[in-house]
Coordinates of C-alpha atoms in Angstrom, one line a residue:
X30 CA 69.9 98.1 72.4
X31 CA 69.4 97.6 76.2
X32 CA 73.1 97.5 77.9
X33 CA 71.5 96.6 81.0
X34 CA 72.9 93.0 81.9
X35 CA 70.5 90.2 82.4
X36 CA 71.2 88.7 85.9
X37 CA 69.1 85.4 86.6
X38 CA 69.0 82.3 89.0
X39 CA 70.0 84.3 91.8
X40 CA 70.7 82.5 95.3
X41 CA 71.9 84.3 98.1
X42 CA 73.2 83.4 101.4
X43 CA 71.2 83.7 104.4
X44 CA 74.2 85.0 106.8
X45 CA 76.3 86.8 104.7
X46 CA 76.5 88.4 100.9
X47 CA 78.0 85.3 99.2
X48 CA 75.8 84.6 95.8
X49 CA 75.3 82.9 92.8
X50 CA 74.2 84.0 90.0
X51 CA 73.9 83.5 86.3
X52 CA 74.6 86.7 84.1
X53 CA 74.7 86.9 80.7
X54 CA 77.6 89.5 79.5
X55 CA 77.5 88.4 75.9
X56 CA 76.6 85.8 74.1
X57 CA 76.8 83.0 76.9
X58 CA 75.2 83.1 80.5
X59 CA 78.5 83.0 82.8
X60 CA 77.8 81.2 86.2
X61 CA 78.9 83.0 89.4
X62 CA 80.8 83.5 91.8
X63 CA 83.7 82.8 89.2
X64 CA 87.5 83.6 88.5
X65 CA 88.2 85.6 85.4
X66 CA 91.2 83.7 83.5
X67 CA 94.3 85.6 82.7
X68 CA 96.5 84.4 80.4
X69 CA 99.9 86.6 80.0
X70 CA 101.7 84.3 81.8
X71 CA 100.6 80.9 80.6
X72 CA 103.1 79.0 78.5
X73 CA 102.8 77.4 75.1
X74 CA 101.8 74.6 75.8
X75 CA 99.3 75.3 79.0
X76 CA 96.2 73.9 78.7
X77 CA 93.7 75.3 81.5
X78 CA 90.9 73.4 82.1
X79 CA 87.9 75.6 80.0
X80 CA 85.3 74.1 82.3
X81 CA 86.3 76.3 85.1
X82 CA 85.4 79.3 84.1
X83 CA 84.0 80.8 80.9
X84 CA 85.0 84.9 82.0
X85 CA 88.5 85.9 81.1
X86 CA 90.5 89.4 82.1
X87 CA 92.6 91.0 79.8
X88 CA 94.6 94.3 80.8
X89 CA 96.2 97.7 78.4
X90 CA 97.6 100.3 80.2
X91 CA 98.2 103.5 78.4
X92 CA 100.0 106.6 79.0
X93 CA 99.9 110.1 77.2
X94 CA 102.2 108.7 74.5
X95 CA 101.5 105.4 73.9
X96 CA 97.6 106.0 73.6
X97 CA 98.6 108.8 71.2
X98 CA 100.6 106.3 69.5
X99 CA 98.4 103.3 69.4
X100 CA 95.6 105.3 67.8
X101 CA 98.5 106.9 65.4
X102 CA 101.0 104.1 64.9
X103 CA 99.6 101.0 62.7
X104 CA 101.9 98.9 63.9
X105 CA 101.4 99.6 67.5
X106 CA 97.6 99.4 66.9
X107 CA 98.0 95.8 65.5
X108 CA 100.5 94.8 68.1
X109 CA 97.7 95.6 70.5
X110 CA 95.0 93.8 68.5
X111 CA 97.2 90.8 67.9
X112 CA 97.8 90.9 71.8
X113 CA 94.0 90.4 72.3
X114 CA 93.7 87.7 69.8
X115 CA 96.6 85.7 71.4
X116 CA 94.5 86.1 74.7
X117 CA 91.2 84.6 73.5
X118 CA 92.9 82.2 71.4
X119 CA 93.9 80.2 74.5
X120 CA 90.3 80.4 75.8
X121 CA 87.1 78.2 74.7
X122 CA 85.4 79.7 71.8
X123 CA 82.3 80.5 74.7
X124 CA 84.4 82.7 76.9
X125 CA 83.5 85.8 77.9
X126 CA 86.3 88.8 77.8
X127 CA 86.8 91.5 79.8
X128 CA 89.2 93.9 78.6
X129 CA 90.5 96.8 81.7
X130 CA 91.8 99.6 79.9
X131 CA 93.4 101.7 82.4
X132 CA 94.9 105.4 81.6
X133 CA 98.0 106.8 83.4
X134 CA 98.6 110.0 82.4
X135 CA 101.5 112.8 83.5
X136 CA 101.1 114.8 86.7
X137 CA 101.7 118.0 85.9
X138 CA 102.2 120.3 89.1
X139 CA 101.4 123.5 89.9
X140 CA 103.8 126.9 91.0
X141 CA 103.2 125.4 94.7
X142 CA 104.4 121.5 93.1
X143 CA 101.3 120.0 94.3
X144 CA 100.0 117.3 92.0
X145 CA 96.9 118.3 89.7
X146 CA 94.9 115.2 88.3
X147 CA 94.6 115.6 84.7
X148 CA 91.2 113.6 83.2
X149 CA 91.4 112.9 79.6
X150 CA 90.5 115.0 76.9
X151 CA 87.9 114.1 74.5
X152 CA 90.6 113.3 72.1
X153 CA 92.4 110.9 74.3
X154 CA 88.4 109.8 75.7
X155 CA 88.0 108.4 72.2
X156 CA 91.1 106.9 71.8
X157 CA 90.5 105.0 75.1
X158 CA 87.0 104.0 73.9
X159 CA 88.6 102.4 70.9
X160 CA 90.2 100.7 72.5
X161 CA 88.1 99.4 75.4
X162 CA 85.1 99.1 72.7
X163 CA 87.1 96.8 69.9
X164 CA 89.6 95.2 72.1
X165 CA 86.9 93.2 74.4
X166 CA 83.6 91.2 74.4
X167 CA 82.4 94.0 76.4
X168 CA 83.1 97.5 76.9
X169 CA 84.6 98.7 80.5
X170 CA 84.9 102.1 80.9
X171 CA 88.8 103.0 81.3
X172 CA 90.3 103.5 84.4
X173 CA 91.9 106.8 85.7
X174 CA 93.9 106.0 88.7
X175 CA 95.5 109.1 89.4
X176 CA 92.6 110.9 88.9
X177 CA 90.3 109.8 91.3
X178 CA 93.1 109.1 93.7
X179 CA 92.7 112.8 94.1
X180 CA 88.8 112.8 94.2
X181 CA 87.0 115.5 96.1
X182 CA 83.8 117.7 96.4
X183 CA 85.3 120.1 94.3
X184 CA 86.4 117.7 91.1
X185 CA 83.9 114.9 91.6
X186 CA 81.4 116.5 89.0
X187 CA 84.7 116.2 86.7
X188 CA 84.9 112.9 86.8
X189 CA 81.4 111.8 86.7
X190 CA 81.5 114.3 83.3
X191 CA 84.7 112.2 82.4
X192 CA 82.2 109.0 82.5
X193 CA 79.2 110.6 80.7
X194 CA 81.5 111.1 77.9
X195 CA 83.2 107.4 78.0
X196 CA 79.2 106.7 77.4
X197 CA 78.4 108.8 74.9
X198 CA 81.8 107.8 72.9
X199 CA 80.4 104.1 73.5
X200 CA 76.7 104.4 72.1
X201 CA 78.1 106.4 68.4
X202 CA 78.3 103.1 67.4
X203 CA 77.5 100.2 69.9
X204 CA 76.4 96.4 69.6
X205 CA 78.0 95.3 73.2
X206 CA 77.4 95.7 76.9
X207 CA 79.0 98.6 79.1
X208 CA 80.2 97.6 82.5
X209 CA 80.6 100.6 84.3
X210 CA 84.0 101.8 86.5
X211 CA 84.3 102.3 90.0
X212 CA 87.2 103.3 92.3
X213 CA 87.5 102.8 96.1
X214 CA 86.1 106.2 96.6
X215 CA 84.1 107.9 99.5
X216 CA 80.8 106.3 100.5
X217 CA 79.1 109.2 99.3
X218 CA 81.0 109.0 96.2
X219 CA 80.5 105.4 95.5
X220 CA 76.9 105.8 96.1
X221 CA 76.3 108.8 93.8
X222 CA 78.4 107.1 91.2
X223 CA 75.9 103.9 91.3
X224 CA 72.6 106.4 91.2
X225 CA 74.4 108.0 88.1
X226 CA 75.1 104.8 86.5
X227 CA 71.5 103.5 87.3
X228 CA 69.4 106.4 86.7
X229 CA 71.5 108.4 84.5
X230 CA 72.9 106.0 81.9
X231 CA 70.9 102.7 82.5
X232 CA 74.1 100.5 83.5
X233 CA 74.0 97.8 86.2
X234 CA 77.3 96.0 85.6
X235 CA 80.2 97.2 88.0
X236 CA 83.6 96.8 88.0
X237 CA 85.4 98.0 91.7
X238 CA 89.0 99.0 91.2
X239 CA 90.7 98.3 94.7
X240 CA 94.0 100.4 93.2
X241 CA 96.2 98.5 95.0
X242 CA 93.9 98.2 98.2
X243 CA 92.6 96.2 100.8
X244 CA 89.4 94.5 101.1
X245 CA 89.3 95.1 104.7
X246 CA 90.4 99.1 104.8
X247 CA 87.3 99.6 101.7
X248 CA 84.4 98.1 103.9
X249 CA 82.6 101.1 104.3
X250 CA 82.8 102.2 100.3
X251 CA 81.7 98.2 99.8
X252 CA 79.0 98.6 102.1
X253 CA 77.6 102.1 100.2
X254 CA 77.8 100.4 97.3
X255 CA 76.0 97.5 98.2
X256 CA 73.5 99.7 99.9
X257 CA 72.3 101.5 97.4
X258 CA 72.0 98.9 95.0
X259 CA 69.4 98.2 97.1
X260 CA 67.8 101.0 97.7
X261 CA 67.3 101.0 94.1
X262 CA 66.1 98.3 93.4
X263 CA 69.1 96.6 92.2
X264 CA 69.9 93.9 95.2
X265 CA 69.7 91.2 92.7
X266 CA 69.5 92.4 89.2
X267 CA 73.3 93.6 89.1
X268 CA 77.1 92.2 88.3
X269 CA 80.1 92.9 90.5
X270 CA 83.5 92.3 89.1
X271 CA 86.2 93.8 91.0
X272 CA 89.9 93.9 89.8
X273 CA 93.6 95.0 91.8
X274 CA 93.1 94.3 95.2
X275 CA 95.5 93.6 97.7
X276 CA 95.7 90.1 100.2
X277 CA 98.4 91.8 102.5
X278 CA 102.3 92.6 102.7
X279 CA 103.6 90.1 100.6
X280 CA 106.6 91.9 100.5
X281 CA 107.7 90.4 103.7
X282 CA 108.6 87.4 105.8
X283 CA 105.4 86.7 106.9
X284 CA 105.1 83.1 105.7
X285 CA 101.6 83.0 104.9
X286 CA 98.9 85.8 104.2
X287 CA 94.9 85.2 104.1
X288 CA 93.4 84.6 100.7
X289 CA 90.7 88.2 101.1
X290 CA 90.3 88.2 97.7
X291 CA 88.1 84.8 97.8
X292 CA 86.9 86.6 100.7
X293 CA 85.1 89.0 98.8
X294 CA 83.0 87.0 97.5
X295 CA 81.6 86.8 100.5
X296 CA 81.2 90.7 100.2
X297 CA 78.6 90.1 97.4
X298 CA 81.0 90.4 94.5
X299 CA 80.6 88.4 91.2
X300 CA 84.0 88.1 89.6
X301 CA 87.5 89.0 90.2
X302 CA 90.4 89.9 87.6
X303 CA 93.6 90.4 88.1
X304 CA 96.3 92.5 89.6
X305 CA 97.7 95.2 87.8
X306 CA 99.3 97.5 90.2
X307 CA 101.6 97.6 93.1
X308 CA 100.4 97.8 96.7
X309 CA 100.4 101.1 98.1
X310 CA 103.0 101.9 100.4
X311 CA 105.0 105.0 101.7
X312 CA 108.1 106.5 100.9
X313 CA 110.5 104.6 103.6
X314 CA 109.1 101.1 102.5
X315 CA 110.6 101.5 99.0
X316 CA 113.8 102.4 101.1
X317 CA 114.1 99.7 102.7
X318 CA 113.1 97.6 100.0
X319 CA 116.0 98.5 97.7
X320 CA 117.7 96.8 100.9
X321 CA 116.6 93.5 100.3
X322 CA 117.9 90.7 98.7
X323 CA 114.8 88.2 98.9
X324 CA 111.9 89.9 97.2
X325 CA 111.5 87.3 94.7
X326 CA 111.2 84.5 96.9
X327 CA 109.0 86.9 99.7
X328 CA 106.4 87.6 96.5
X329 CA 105.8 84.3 95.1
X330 CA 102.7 82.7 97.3
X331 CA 101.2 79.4 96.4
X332 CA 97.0 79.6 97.6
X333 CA 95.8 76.6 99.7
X334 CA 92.1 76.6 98.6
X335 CA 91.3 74.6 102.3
X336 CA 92.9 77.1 104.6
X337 CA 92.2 80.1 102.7
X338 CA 96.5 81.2 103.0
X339 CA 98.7 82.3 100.2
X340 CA 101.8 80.5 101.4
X341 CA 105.5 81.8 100.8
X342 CA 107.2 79.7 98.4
X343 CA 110.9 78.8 99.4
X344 CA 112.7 75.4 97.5
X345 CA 114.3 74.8 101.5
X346 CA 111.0 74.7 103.0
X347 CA 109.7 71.4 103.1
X348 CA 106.7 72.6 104.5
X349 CA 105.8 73.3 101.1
X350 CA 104.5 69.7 100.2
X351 CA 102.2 69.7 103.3
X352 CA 100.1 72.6 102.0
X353 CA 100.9 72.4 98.2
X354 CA 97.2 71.8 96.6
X355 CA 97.0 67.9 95.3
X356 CA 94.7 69.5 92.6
X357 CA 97.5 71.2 91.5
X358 CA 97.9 71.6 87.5
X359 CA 101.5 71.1 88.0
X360 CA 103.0 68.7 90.7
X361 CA 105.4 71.0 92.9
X362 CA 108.4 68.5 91.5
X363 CA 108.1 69.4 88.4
X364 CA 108.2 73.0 88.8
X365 CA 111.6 72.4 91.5
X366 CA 112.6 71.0 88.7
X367 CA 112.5 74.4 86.5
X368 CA 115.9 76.3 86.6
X369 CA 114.7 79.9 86.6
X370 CA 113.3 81.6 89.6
X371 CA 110.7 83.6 87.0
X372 CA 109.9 80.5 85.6
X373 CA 108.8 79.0 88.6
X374 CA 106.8 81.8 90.0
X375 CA 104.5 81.9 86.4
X376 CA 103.9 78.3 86.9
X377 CA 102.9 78.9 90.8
X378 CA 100.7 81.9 89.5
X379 CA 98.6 79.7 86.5
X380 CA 98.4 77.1 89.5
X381 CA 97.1 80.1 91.6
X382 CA 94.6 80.5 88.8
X383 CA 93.4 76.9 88.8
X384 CA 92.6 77.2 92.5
X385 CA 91.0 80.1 92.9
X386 CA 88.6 79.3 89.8
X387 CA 88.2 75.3 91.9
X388 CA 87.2 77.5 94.7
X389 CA 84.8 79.9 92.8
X390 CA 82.9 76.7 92.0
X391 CA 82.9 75.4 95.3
X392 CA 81.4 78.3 96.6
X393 CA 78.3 78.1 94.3
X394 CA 77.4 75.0 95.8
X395 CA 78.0 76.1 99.2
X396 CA 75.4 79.0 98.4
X397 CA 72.8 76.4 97.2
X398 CA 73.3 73.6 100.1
X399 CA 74.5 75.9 102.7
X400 CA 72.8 79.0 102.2
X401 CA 72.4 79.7 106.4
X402 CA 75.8 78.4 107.2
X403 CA 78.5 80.4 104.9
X404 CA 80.1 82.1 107.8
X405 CA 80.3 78.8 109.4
X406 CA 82.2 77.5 106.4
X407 CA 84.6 80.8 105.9
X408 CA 85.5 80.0 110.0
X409 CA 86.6 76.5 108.9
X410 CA 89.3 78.1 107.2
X411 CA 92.3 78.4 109.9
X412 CA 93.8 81.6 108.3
X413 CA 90.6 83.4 107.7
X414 CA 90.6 85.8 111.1
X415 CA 88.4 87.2 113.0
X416 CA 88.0 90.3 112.3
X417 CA 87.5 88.7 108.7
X418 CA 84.5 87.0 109.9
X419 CA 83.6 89.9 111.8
X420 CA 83.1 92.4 108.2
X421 CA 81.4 89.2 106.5
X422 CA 78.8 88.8 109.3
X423 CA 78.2 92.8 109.1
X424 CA 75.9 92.6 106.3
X425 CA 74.1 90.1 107.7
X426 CA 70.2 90.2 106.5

């Protein structure tokens, strides 16, 4: 079978990269831009409105020993399996899932204790591929984080032999899509990895891993990528997802921090997942951070949709109900009313959800109506900054 994604209906903006799309991933054509639904945090008795999107995220991280032991262990293999179930069970039956399968494995060091990245073995390549292959809709191929972390003219030809493998694990026995992996590497990097991927192996769905990242600080790899897509051929006829980026500090006072990830979008990207990894930060931050005694309140962040700023959330701030979404799948009283700090930060987040999917949406029609005036509409947004609007307008046609 062809694992090249069909990509149709596709509109793009005449001032920046903002698009819509419809792809077809698996059995149903998904509309874009749009949010990818998480679920790990929703309640019982959530019900998320299923019209909103119809792409959902799930996330497994492995390390050395629990991939050993969920390929070895029955009951850790149906743990997992049961965890995927539980995930699409709170979903429409025509959703579309994404599984991230993301590998962590020990850092051994050398006689000089410098870190030496360790890629899989082709034992622990199949286990991964079991994994991504049976525990999703379509396969992704896994993540290696501290691998390509390390990424460098000298290894690079290790890791794209890391993916050929991930492929060839995939097609023994395949029925399903492949969307291929890419970390915020190098410009040259990222644009060898999308020739490999293109020419090589035939794939033309992406997902970027941001590792923790900013959208800002990767413009050149997004620009490379984008680029060559192009020069291939591909400016249309390709699906962006991107997963872990990073909106700013939010492990600060700064009471409100602009939304970059609906930014992206902007940026040409499809879909975005989730969050699965801290922001990267030195050695003296985590110092100071054992300091404090307000990280809970400084990391929950409620998303205005109309001014593009992921507010901090504090029960003393009354300024709260002036920016508090009126959309809102729960009314701001009723989660006060909630006892447990935890409690009321999964409800914010599944709120969070709702609004960036409203907004996904939105920006679909903007792209249709608007198609010469999307800057114009990101500068409407008061905390969207310049410079913001300045990376947006760069790849201007």
């Amino acid at each position: 079978m062809s694992i090249e994604v069909e990509v149709t209906d596709v509109k793009t903006s005449d001032d920046s990269d903002l698009r819509t799309t419809t792809v077809k991933l698996a059995k149903e054509p998904i509309k874009t831009p749009v949010k990818a639904i998480e679920t790990n945090d929703f309640f019982k008795d959530t019900h998320f409105q299923n019209n909103l999107s119809n792409l959902s995220e799930h996330f497994i991280s492995f390390n050395e020993y629990s991939l050993k032991t969920y390929y070895t262990d029955k009951k850790t293999t149906l743990k997992k399996s049961k965890a995927f179930e539980k995930h699409k069970k709170r979903l429409d039956d025509n959703t579309t899932s994404i599984t991230i399968v993301e590998y962590k494995n020990k850092e051994p060091k050398n006689e000089n204790k410098e870190t030496i990245p360790k890629i899989p073995d082709d034992e622990e390549i199949k286990r991964l591929i079991n994994a991504a292959y049976s525990l999703s809709d379509i396969t992704a191929i896994p993540s290696i984080p501290r691998v390509v972390r390390q990424i460098n003219l000298e290894n690079f030809t290790d890791f794209i032999e890391y993916l050929q493998k991930c492929y060839d694990n995939i097609q023994i026995r395949n029925k399903k899509k492949i969307i291929g992996y890419i970390p915020m590497v190098a410009p040259a990097f990222a644009e060898e990895l999308i020739d490999f991927y293109l020419r090589k192996l035939g794939i033309n769905a992406f997902y970027a891993d941001f590792d923790g990242t900013t959208l800002n600080s990767n413009a050149p790899i997004i620009d490379a990528i984008k680029r060559k897509l192009s020069q291939e051929g591909y400016e249309e006829k390709h699906f962006l997802h991107f997963v872990n980026i990073s909106y700013g500090k939010a492990i600060n006072d700064v009471g409100v921090l602009t939304a970059k990830d609906l930014l992206a979008y902007g940026h040409g990207f499809d879909s975005f997942g989730g969050i699965h990894c801290p922001a990267k930060r030195g050695k003296q931050f985590y110092e100071w951070l054992k300091k404090q005694k307000n990280i809970k309140a400084n990391t929950t962040r409620i998303l205005n949709k109309e001014d593009y700023g992921y507010y901090k959330y504090s029960e003393e701030d009354i300024q709260i109900e002036s920016i508090y979404p009126n959309d809102a799948l729960f009314g701001l009283n009723e989660i006060n009313g909630k006892t447990s700090f935890s409690t009321k930060k999964r409800y914010f987040g599944i709120v969070n959800l709702q609004q960036q999917a409203l907004e996904s949406i939105n920006l679909r029609r903007i792209v249709k109506e608007k198609s010469d005036k999307t800057i114009e509409y990101f500068e409407t947004k008061k905390n969207v900054k310049q410079e913001d609007i300045k990376l947006l307008k760069r790849s201007k046609k």
